[in-house]
Tab-separated table of C-alpha atoms and ligand atoms in Angstrom:
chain	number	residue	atom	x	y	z
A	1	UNK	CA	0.000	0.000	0.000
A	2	UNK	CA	1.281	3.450	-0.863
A	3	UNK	CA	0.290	6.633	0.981
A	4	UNK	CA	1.167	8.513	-2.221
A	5	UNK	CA	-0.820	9.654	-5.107
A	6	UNK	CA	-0.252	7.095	-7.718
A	7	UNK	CA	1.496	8.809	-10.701
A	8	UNK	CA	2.611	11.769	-8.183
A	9	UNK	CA	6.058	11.883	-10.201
A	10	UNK	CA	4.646	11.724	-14.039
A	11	UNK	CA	6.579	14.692	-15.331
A	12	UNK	CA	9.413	14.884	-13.605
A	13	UNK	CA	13.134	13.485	-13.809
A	14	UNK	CA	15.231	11.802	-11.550
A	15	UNK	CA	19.118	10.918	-11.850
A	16	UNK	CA	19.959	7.707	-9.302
A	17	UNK	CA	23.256	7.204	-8.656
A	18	UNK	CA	24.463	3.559	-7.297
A	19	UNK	CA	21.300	2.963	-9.757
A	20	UNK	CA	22.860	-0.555	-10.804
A	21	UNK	CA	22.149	-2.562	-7.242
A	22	UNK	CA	20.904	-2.237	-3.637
A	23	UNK	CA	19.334	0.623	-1.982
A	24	UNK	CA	20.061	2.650	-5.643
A	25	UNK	CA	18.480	0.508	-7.715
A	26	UNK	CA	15.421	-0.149	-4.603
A	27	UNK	CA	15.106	4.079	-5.042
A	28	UNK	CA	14.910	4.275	-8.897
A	29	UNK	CA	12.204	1.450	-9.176
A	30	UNK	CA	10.549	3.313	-6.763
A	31	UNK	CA	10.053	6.571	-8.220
A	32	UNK	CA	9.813	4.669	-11.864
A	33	UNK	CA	6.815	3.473	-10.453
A	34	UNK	CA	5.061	6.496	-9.428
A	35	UNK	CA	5.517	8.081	-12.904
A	36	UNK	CA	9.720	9.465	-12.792
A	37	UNK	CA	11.352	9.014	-15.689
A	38	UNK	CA	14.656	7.922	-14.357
A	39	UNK	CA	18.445	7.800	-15.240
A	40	UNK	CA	20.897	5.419	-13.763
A	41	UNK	CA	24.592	6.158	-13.044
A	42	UNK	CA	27.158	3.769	-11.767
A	43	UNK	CA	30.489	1.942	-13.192
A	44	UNK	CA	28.592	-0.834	-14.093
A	45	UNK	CA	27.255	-0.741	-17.161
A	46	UNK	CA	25.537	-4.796	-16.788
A	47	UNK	CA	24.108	-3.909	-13.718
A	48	UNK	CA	22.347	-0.604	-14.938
A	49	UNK	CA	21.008	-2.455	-17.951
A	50	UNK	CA	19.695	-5.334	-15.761
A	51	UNK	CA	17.599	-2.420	-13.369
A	52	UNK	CA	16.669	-0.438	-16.452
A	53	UNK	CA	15.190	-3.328	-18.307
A	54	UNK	CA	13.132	-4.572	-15.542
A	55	UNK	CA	11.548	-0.966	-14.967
A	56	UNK	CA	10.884	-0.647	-18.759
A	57	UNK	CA	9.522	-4.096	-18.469
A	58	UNK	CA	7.267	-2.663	-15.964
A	59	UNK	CA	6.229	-0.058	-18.134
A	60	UNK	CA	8.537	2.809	-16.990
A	61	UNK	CA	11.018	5.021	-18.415
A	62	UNK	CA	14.855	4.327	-17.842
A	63	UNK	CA	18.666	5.046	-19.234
A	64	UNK	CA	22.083	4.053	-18.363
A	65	UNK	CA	24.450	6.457	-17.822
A	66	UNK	CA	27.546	4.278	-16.999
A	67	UNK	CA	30.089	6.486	-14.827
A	68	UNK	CA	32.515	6.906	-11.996
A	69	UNK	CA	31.141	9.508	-9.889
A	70	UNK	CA	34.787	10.265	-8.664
A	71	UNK	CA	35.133	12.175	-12.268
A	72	UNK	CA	33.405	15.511	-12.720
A	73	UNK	CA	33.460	15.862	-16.422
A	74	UNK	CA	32.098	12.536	-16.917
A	75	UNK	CA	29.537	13.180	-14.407
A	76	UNK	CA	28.604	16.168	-16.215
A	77	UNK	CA	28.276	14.726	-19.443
A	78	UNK	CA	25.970	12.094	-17.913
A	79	UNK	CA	23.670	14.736	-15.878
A	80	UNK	CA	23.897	16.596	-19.818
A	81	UNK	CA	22.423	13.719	-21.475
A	82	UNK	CA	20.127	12.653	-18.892
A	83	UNK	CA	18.103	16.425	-19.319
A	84	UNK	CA	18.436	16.145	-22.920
A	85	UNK	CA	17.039	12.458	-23.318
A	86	UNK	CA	14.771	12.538	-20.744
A	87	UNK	CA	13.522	16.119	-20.661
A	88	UNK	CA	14.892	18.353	-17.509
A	89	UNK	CA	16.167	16.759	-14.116
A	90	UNK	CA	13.972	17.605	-11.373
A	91	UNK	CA	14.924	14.595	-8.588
A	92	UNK	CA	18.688	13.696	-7.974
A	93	UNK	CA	19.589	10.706	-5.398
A	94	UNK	CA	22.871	10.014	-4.252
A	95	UNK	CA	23.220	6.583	-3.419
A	96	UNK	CA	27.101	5.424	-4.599
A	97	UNK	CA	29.243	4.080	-2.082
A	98	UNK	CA	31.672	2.345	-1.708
A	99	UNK	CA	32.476	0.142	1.824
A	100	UNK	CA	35.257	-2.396	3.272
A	101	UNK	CA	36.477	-3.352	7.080
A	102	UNK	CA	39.688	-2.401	7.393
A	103	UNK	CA	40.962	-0.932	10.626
A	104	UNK	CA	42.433	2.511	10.411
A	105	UNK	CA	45.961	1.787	11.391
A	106	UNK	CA	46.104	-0.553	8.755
A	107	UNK	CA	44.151	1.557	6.043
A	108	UNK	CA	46.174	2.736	3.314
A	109	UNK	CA	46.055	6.493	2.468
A	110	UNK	CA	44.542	5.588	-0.806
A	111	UNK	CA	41.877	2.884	0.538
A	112	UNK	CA	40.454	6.157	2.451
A	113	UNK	CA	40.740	8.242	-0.625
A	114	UNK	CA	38.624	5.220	-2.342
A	115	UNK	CA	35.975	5.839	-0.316
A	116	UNK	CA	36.075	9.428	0.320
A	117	UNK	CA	36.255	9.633	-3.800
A	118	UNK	CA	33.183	7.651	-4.527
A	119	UNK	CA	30.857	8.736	-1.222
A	120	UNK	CA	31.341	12.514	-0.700
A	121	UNK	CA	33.237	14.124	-3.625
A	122	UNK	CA	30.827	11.063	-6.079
A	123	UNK	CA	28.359	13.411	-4.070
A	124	UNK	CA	29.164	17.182	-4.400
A	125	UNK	CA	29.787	16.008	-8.303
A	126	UNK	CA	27.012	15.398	-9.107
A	127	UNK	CA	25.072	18.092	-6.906
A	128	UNK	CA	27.144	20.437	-8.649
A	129	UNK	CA	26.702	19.146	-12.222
A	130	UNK	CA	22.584	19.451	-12.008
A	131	UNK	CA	22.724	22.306	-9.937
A	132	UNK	CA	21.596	24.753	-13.250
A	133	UNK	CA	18.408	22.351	-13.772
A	134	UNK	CA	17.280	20.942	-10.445
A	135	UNK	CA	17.124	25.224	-10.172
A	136	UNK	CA	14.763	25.542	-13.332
A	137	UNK	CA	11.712	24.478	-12.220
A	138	UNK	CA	12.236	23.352	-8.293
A	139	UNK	CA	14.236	20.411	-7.385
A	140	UNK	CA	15.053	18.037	-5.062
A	141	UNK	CA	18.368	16.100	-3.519
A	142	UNK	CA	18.389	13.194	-1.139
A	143	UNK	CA	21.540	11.493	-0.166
A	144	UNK	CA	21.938	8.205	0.987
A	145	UNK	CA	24.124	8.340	4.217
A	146	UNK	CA	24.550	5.958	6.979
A	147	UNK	CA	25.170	5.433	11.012
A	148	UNK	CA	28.623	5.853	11.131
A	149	UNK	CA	28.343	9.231	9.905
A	150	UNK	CA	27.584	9.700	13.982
A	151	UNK	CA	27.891	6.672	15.658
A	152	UNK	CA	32.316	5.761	15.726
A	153	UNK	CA	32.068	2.351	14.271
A	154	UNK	CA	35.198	0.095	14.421
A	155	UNK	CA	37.472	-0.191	10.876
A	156	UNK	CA	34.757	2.308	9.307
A	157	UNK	CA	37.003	5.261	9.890
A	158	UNK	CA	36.878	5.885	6.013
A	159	UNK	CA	32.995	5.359	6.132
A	160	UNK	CA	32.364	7.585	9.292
A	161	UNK	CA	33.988	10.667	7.428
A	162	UNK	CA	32.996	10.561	4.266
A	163	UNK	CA	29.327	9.846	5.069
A	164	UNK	CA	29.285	12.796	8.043
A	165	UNK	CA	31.103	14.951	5.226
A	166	UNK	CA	27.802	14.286	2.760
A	167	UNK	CA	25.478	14.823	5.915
A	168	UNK	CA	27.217	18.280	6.390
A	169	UNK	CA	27.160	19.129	2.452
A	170	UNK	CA	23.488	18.536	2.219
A	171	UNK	CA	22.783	21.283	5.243
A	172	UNK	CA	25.349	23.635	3.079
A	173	UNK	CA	23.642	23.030	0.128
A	174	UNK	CA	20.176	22.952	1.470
A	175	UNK	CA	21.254	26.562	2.702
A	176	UNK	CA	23.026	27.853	-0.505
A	177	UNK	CA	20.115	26.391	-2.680
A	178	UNK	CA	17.199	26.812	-1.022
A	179	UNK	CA	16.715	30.663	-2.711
A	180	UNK	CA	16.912	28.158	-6.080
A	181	UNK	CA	13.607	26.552	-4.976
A	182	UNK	CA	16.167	23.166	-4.191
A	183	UNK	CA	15.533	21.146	-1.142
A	184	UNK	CA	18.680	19.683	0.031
A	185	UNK	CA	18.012	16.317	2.287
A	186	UNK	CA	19.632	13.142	3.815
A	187	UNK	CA	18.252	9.385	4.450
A	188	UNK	CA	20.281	7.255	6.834
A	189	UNK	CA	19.341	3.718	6.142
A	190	UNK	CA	20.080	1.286	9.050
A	191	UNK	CA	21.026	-2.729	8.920
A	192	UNK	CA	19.044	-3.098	5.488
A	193	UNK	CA	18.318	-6.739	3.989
A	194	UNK	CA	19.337	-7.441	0.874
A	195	UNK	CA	22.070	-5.003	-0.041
A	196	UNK	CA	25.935	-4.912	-1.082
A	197	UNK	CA	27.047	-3.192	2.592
A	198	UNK	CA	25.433	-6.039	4.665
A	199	UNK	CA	26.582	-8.612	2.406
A	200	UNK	CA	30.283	-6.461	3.637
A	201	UNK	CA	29.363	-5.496	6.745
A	202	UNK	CA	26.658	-8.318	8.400
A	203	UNK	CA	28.213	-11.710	10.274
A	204	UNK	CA	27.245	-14.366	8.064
A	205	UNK	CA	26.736	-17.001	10.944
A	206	UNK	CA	22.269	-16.970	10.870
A	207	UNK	CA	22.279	-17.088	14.277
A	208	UNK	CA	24.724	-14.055	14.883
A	209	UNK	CA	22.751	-12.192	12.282
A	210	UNK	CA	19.213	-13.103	14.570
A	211	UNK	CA	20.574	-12.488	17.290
A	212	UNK	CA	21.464	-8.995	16.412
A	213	UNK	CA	17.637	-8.514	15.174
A	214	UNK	CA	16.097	-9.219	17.758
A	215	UNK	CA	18.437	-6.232	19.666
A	216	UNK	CA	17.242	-3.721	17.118
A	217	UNK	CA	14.303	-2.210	18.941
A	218	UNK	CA	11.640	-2.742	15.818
A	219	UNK	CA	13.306	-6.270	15.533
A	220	UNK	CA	14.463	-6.642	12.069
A	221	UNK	CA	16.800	-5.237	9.548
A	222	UNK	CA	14.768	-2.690	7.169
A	223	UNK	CA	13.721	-3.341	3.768
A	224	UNK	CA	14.822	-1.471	0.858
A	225	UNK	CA	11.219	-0.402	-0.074
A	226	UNK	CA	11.452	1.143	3.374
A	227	UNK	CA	14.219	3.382	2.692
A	228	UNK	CA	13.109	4.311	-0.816
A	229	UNK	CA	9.489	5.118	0.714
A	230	UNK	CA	11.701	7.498	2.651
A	231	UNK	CA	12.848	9.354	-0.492
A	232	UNK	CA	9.637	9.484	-1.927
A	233	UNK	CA	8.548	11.043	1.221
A	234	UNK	CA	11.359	14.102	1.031
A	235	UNK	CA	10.794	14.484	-3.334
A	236	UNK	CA	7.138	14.399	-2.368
A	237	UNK	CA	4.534	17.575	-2.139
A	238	UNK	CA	3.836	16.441	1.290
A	239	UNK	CA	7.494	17.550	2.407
A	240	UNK	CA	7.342	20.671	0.723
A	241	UNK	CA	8.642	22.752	3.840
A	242	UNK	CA	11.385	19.878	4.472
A	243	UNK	CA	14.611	20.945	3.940
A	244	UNK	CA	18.259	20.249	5.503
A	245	UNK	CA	16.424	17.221	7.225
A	246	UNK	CA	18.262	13.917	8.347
A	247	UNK	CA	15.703	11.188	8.438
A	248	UNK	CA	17.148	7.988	9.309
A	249	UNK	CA	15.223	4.802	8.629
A	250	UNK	CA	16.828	2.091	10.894
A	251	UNK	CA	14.322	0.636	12.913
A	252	UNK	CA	16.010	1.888	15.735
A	253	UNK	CA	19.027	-0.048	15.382
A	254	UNK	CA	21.494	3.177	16.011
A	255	UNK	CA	20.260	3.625	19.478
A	256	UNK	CA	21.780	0.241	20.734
A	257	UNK	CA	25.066	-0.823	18.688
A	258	UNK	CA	27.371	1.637	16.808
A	259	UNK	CA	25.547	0.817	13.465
A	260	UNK	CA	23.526	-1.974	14.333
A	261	UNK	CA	25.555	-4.217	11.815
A	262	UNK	CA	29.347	-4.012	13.015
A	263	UNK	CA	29.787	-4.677	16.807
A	264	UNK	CA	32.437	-3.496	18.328
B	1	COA	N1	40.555	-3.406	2.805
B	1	COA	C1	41.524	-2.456	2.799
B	1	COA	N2	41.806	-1.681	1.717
B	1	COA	C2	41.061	-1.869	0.604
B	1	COA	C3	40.036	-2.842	0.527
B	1	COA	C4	39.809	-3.646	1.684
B	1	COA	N3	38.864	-4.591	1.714
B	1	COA	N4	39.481	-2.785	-0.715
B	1	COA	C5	40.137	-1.826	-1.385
B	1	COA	N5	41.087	-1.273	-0.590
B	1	COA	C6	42.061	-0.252	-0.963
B	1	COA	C7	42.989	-0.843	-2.017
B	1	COA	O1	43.985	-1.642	-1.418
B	1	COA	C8	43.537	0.436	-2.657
B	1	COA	O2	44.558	1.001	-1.885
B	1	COA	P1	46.151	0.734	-2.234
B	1	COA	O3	46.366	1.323	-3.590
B	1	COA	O4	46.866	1.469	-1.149
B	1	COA	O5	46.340	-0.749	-2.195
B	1	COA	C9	42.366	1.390	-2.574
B	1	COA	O6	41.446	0.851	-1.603
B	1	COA	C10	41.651	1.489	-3.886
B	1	COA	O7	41.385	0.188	-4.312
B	1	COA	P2	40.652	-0.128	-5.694
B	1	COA	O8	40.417	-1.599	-5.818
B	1	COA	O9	41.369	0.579	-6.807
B	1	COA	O10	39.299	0.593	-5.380
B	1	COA	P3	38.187	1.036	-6.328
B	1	COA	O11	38.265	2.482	-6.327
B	1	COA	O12	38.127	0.334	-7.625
B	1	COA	O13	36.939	0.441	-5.539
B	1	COA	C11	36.068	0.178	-3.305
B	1	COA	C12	36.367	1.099	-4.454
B	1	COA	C13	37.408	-0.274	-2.785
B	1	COA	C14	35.354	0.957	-2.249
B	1	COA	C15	35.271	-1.048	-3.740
B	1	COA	O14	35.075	-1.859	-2.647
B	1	COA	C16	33.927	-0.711	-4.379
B	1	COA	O15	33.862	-0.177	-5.460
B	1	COA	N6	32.797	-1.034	-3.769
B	1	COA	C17	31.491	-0.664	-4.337
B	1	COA	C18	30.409	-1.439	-3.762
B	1	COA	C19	30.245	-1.226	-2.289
B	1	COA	O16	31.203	-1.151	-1.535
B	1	COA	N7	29.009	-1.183	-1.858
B	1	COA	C20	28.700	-1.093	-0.486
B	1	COA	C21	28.222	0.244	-0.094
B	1	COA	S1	27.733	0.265	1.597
């Protein structure tokens, strides 16, 4: 059941990036299905055709943009072609990241750089590359962030900063670009089923893994319907005062462990 309008998004444009798999690709069915026409970005140009095809399959409107959100002109040229193909860019989602364990004092200098590269400067890329349309007619960001942006987690030094960097870029943004008619937001997905980081992240012993449920106070891990209801929440008329917002969807799972996933 939705709580939305169906077809709320028919005329408008949305750019997903981390389209290919996960909480990305969750997101761009998502607002595919209420009417977006959408564009997928990642480095994986199989995995973006496999997403795209099943939303055209479903009736919806989707491209591939394959690119490494770590290089400004090519995430230009995608954002470019996106408004040209698809008519404007109204919605843009930043959902690339990238994630391994690795303690800090064994973390090479370019292993943080990784990760800083694809999460927060993959981020301000493409901010800054649709800044000129998302301003056209009224637009909307939502970044994808996660608990260790303020919960220290152990070997997720690289994580923690880049994801409290984007956190701190949306409020800057949300500021800057509010005057633009842009509202600037974050979603902080919890221990989600189903997705890359837990595959990295989760024990894989069952009984670890339910035993670590039943601690999060709502008593699962999230689904990724859950978090992309959460973006259709912030790009939605019924958030049209929302702006600079952190809304974290984790069933409560922050409040007990550092992220609910990696225990100290
Ligand atoms: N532990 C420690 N260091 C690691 C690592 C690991 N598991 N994986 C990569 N690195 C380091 C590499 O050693 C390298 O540093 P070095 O040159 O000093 O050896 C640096 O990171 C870059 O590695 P590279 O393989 O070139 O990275 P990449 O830029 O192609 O890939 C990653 C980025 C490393 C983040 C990769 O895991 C990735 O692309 N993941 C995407 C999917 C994902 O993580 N999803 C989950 C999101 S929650």
């Amino acid at each position: 059941m939705s709580i939305f309008k169906d077809g709320f998004l028919e005329g408008r444009v949305a750019l997903v990036t981390g389209g290919g798999s996960g909480i990305g690709a969750g997101i761009a069915k998502r607002l595919a299905a209420q009417g977006a026409k959408v564009a997928l970005l990642g480095r994986r140009p199989e995995a973006l055709a496999e997403v795209a095809g099943e939303i055209r399959k479903a009736g919806g409107t989707a491209i591939e943009t394959p690119t490494d959100v770590r290089e400004y002109a090519d995430v230009e040229k995608a954002v470019e072609r996106t408004a040209a193909e698809l008519g404007g860019l109204h919605i843009l989602v930043n959902s690339a990241a990238g994630n391994f364990i690795a303690p800090a004092a064994q973390l090479s200098a370019n292993g943080f750089k990784a990760v800083i590269g694809i999460d927060l400067l993959g981020t301000f890329n493409a901010c800054r590359a649709a800044f000129s349309h998302l301003a056209k007619e009224g637009g909307n960001i939502v970044s994808i962030s996660a608990p260790q942006a303020f919960k220290p987690t152990p070997a997720q030094s690289h994580v923690g900063a880049a994801k409290a960097g984007i956190e701190m870029l949306m409020k800057d943004l949300a500021l800057e670009w509010g005057p633009a008619g842009i509202r600037v937001n974050t979603v902080v997905p919890g221990p989600t089923a189903d997705t890359e980081g837990m595959r990295r992240l989760a024990p894989a012993d069952p009984e670890t893994q339910k035993k670590m449920q039943r601690a999060v106070p709502l008593g699962r891990w999230g689904k990724i319907d859950e978090v992309a209801d959460a973006v259709l929440f912030l790009v939605s008329p019924a958030a049209s005062y929302v702006t600079a917002t952190t809304l974290v969807v984790d069933g409560g799972a922050s409040l007990i462990s550092s992220t609910g996933i990696v225990d100290p």
